[in-house]
Coordinates of C-alpha atoms in Angstrom, one line a residue:
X1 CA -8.5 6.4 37.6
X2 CA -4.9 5.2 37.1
X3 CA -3.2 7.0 33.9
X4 CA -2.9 3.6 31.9
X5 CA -6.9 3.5 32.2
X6 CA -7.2 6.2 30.3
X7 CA -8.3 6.0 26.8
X8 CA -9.5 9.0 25.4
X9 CA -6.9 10.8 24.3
X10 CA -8.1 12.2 21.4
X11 CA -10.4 14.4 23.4
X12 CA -7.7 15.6 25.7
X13 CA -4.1 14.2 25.9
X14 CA -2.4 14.3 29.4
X15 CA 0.0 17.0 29.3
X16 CA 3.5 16.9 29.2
X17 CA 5.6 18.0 32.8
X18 CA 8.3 20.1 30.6
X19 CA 5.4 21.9 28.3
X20 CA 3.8 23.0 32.0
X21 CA 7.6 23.4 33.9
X22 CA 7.5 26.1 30.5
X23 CA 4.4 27.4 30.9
X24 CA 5.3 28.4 34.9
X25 CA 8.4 29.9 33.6
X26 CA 6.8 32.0 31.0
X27 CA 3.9 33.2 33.2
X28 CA 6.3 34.4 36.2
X29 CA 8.7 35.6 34.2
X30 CA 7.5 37.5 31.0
X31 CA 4.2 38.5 32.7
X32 CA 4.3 41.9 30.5
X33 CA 1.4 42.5 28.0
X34 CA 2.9 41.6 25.2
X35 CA 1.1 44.9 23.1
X36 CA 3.1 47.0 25.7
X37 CA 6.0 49.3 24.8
X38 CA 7.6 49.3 27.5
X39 CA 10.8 46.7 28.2
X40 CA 8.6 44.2 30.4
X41 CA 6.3 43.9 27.5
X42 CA 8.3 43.6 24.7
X43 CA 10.0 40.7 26.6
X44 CA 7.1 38.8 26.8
X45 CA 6.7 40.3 22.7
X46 CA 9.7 38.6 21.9
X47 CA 9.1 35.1 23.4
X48 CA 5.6 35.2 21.4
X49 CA 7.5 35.9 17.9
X50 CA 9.9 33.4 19.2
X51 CA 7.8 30.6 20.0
X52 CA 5.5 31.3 16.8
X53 CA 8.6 31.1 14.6
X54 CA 9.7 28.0 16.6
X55 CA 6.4 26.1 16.4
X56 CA 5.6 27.2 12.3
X57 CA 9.9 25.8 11.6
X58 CA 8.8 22.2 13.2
X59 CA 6.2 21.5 11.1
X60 CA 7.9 22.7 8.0
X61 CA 6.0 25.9 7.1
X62 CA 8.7 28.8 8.3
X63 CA 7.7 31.3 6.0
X64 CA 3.9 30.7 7.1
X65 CA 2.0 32.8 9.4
X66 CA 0.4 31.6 13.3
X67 CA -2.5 33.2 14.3
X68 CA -2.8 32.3 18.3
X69 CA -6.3 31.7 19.3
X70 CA -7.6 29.7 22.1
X71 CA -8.2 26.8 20.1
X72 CA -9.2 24.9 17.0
X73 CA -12.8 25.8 17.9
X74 CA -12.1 29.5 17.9
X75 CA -9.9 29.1 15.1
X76 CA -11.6 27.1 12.6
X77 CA -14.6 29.4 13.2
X78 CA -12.5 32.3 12.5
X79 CA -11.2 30.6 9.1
X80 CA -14.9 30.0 8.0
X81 CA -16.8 32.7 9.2
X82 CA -14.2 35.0 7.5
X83 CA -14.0 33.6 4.0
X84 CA -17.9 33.0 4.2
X85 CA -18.5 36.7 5.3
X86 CA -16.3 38.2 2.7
X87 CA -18.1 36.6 0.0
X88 CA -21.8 37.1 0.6
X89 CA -22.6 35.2 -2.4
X90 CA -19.8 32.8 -2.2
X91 CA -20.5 29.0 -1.6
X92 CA -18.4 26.6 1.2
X93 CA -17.9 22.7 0.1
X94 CA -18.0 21.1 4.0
X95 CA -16.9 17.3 4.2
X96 CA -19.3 15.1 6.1
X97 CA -17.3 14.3 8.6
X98 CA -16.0 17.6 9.7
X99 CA -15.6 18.2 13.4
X100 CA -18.9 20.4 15.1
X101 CA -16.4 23.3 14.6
X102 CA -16.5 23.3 11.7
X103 CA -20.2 21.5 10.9
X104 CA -21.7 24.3 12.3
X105 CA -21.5 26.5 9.3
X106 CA -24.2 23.7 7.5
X107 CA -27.0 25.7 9.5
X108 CA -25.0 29.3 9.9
X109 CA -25.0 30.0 6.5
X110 CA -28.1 28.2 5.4
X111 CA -28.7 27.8 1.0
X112 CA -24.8 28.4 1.2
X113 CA -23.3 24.9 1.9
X114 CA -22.2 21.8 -0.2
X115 CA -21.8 19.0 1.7
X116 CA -19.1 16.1 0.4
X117 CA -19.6 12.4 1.4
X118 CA -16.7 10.1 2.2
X119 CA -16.5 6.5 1.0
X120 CA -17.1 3.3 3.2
X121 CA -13.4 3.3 4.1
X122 CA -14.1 6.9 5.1
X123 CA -11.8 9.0 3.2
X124 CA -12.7 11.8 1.2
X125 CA -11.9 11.0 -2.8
X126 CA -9.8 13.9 -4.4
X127 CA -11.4 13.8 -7.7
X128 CA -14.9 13.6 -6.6
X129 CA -13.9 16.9 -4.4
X130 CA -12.8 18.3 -7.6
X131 CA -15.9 17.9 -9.5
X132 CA -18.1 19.4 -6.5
X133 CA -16.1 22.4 -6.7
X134 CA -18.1 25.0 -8.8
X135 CA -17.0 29.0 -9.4
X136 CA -19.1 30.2 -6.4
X137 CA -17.0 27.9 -4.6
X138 CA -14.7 29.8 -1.4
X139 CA -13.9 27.8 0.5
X140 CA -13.2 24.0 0.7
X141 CA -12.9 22.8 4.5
X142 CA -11.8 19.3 5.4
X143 CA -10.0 17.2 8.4
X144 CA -6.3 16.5 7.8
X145 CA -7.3 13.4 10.3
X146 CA -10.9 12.4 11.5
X147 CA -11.4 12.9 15.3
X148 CA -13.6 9.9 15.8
X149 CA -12.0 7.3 13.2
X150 CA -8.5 8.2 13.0
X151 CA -9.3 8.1 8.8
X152 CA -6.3 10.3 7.4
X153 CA -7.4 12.0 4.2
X154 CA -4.5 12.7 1.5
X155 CA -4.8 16.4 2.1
X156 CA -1.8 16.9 -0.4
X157 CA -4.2 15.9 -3.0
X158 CA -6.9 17.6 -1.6
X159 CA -5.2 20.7 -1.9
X160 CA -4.0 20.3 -5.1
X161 CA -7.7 20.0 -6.7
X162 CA -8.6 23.2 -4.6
X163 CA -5.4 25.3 -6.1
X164 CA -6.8 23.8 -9.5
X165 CA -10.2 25.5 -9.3
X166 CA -8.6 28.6 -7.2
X167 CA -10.6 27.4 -4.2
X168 CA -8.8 28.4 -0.8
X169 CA -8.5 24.6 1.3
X170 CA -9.0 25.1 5.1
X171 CA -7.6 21.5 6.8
X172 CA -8.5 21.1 10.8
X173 CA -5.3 19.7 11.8
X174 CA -6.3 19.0 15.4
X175 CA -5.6 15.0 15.2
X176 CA -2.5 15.6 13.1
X177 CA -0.4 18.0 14.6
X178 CA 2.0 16.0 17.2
X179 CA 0.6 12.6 15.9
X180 CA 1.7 12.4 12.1
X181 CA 4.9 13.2 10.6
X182 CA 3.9 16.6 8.9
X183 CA 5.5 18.8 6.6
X184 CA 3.2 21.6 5.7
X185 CA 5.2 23.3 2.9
X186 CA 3.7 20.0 0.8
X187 CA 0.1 20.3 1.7
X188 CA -1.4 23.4 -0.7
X189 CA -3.6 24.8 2.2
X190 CA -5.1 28.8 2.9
X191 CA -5.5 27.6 6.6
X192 CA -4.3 25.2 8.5
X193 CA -5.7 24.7 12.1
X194 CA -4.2 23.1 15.8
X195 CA -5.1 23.0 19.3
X196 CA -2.2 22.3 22.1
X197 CA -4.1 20.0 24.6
X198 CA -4.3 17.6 21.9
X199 CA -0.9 16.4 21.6
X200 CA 0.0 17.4 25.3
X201 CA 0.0 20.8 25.4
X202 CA -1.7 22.6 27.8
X203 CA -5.4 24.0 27.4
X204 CA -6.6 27.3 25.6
X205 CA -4.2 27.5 23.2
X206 CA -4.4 26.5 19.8
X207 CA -4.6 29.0 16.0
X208 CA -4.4 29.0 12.5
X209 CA -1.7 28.5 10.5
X210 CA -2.4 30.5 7.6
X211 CA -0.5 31.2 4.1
X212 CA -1.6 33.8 1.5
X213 CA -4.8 34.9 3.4
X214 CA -5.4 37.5 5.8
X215 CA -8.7 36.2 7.8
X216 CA -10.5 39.4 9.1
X217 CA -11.8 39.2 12.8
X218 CA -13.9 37.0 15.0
X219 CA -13.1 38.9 18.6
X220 CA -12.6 42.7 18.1
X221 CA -10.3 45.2 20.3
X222 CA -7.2 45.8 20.2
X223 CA -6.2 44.3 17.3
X224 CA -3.6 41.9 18.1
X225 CA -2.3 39.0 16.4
X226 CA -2.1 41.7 13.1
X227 CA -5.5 42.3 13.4
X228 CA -6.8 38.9 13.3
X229 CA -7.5 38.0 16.7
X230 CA -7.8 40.9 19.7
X231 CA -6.9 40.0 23.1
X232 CA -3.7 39.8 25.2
X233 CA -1.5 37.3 23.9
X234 CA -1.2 33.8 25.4
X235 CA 2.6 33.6 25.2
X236 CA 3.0 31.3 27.9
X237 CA 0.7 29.0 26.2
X238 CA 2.4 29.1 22.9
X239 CA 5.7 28.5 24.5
X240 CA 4.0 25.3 26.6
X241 CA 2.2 24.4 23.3
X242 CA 6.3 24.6 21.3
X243 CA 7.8 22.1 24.1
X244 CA 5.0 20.1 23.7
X245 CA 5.6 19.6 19.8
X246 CA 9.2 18.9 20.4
X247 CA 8.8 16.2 22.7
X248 CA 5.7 14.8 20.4
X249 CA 7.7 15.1 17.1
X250 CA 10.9 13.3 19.1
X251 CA 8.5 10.2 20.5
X252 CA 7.1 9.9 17.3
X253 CA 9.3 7.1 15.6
X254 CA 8.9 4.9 18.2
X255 CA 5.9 5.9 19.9
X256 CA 3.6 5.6 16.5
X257 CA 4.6 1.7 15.5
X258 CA 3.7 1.0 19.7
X259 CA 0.7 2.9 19.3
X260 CA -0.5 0.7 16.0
X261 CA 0.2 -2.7 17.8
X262 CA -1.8 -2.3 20.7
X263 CA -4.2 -0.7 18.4
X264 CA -4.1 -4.0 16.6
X265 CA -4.4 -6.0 19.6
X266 CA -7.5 -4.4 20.7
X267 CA -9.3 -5.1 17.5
X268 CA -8.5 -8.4 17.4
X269 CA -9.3 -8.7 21.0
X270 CA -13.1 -7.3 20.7
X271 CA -14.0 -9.6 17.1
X272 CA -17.6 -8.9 17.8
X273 CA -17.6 -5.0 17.2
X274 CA -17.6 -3.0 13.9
X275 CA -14.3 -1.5 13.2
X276 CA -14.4 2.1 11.6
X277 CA -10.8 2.6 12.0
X278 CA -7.6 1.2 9.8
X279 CA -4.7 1.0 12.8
X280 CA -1.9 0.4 9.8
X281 CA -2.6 3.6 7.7
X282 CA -5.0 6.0 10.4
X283 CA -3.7 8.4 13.7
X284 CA -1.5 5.8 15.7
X285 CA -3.7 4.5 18.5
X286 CA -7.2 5.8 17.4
X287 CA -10.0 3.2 17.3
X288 CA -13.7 3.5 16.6
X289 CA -15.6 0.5 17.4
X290 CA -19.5 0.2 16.3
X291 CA -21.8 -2.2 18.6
X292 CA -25.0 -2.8 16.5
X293 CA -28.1 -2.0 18.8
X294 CA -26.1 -1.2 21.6
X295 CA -25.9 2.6 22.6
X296 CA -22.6 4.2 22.7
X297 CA -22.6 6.5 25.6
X298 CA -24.4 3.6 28.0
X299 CA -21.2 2.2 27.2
X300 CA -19.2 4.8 28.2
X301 CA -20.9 5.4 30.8
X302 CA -20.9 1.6 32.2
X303 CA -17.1 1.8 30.9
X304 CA -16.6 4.3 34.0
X305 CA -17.4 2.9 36.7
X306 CA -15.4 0.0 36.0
X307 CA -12.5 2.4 35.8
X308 CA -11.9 3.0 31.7
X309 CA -12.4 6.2 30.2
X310 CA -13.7 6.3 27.1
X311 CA -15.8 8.2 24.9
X312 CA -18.7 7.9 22.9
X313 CA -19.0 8.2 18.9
X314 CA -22.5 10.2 19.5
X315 CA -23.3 13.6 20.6
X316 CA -26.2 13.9 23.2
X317 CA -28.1 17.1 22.4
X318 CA -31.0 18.3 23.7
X319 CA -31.6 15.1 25.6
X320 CA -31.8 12.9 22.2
X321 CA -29.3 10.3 21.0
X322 CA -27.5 11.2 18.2
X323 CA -25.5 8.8 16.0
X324 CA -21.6 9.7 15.0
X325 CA -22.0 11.4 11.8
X326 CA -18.4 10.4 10.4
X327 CA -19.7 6.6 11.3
X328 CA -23.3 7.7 9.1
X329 CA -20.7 9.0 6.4
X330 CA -18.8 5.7 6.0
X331 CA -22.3 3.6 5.3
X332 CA -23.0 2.4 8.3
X333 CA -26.9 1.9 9.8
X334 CA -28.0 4.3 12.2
X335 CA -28.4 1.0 14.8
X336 CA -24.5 0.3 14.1
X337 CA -23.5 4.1 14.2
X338 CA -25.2 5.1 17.8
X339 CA -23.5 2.0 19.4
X340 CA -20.1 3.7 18.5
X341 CA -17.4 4.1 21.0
X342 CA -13.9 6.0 20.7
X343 CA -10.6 4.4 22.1
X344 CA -7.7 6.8 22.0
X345 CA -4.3 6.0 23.7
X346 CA -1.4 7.8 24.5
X347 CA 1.9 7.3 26.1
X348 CA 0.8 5.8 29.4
X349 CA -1.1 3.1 27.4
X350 CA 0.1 -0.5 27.6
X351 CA -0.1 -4.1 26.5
X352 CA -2.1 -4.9 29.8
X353 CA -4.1 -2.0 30.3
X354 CA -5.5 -2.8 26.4
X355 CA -6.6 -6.3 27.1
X356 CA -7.7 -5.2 30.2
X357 CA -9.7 -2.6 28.3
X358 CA -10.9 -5.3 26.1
X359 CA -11.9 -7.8 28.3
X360 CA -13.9 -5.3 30.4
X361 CA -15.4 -3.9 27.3
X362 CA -16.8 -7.4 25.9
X363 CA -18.5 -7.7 29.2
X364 CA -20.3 -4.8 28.9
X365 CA -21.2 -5.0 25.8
X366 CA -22.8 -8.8 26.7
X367 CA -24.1 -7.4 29.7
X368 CA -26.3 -4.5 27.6
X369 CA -27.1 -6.5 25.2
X370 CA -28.5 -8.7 27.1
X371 CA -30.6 -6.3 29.1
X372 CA -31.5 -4.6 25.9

């Protein structure tokens, strides 16, 4: 599959040569256990309270604390499952259309779980947030940016009706970080969560940026990570996952504008789908297109072997279609939600490869429909 054929970079971005050039460099040459006294290990000790300060001073939050996990899965489970564990009779408010990292907790902690709609344009409204806030109320978890629409919610204000009611905000950051100018000393957040391979980092590295909250453990051991996460450090990770930012945070003037425009020229290149997606105001790039009757992942599938990776709006489980649940959120049918598809680009995408993506994707979208 050629690079500019690649459209689903939401799910994974291709990683940057310099973030894995660091990566080599770190892992042959502060190879010490970073818990280790002796000189070798407090190298490699070093570089980890290096790179943490590095990465927390680009996206505005020096004085704020990384917790390194391998991921925003591991990571916004450890958020949750702390605050909800700490507070046996304490309630969390969960958007509707949280990622599965975070949806999970809706059956985890059955009786215990407020859900919040969005509105048909997807975003959550902060004062409707507000009044669905009660004094049982721990936690408030939301998406800085949806994964499958690219819908940016104004987390600023989001956080300001949580610090009004003394409710602690977790935001999953994952489609934000390296995609969004971001200054996080604005956004009144407990917990504030990333994963590396999502904006060309490399894999199995990701945390929780955390202010005035100490989340108590997940893994336990040897307590790294001040007690929050035990296991050996991935320094060379967190030093990838810093170059990575840089070179994201440097693109993003131009790169963003690009992204929109071919994000607009695919729309208006496929009139017959349902858009989910605004390309002016959501994560440059990100599109989520509905095909009434039509099933999303015989699309993706049909999509492949015609050379286009894309990816689905639906989760297959247990051999049964599901519908995407932020698409439910916005209004839309069940019919018009499972024939939901995801096109993500990224810095290889261009002009051609999008109308060639379009053209290919109108065919087989005629072609199902009429085998259907």
């Amino acid at each position: 599959m050629n690079d500019d054929r690649y459209f689903d970079c939401a799910a994974s971005a291709p990683p940057f040569p310099e973030a894995l050039k660091r990566f080599e460099e770190v892992s042959l040459g502060l190879y010490g256990n970073p818990s280790s006294t002796h000189e070798a290990g407090q190298r490699a000790h070093k570089e980890r309270e290096a790179a943490g300060e590095g990465f927390l001073a680009r996206l505005g939050l020096p004085d704020g604390s990384l917790i390194l996990a391998s991921g925003a899965t591991e990571a916004n489970n450890l958020v949750i499952r702390s605050a909800m564990d700490a507070n046996p009779e304490g309630r969390l408010l969960l958007a509707a259309d949280v990622h599965d990292s975070a949806w999970f907790a809706k059956e985890f902690y059955p009786g215990r779980v407020d859900l919040l709609e969005t509105g048909p344009d997807g975003r959550i409204n902060p004062d409707r947030l507000e009044a669905r806030l009660t004094k049982k109320t721990v936690l408030c978890s939301v998406l800085h940016a949806n994964n499958e629409t690219g819908v940016i919610h104004d987390v600023r204000s989001i956080g300001a009706a949580c610090a009004r009611r003394s409710v602690a905000l977790h935001c999953d950051g994952v489609q934000a970080v390296g995609h969004l100018p971001l200054a996080l000393s604005g956004i009144p957040f407990a917990a504030y969560t990333f994963s590396a391979h999502k904006f060309g980092g490399p894999r199995g590295v990701g945390g929780a940026i955390v202010r005035d909250v100490h989340p108590g453990p997940l893994l336990r051991g040897g307590g790294q990570e001040d007690g929050a996460r035990s296991g050996t450090e991935n320094v060379a990770g967190l030093s990838a996952a810093l170059v990575a930012l840089e070179m994201s945070l440097r693109a993003l003037d131009a790169e963003a504008p690009r992204l929109r425009r071919l994000a607009r020229l695919l729309m208006d290149s496929v009139p017959d789908a349902l858009v989910n997606s605004d390309p002016e105001k959501g994560v440059p790039g990100l599109v989520s297109l509905s095909f009434p009757n039509l099933v999303g992942e015989n699309l993706v599938a049909e999509m492949n072997l015609r050379g286009f990776a894309v990816s689905a709006g639906s989760a297959c489980g247990s051999g049964r279609m599901e519908p995407s649940r932020p698409v439910l959120a916005m209004g839309r049918t069940r019919e018009q939600a499972l024939g939901t598809v995801r096109i993500s680009m990224g810095r290889s995408t261009t002009e051609d490869s999008v109308r060639a993506l379009a053209t290919t994707l109108k065919e087989v979208a005629e072609r199902q429909r009429a085998l259907a």
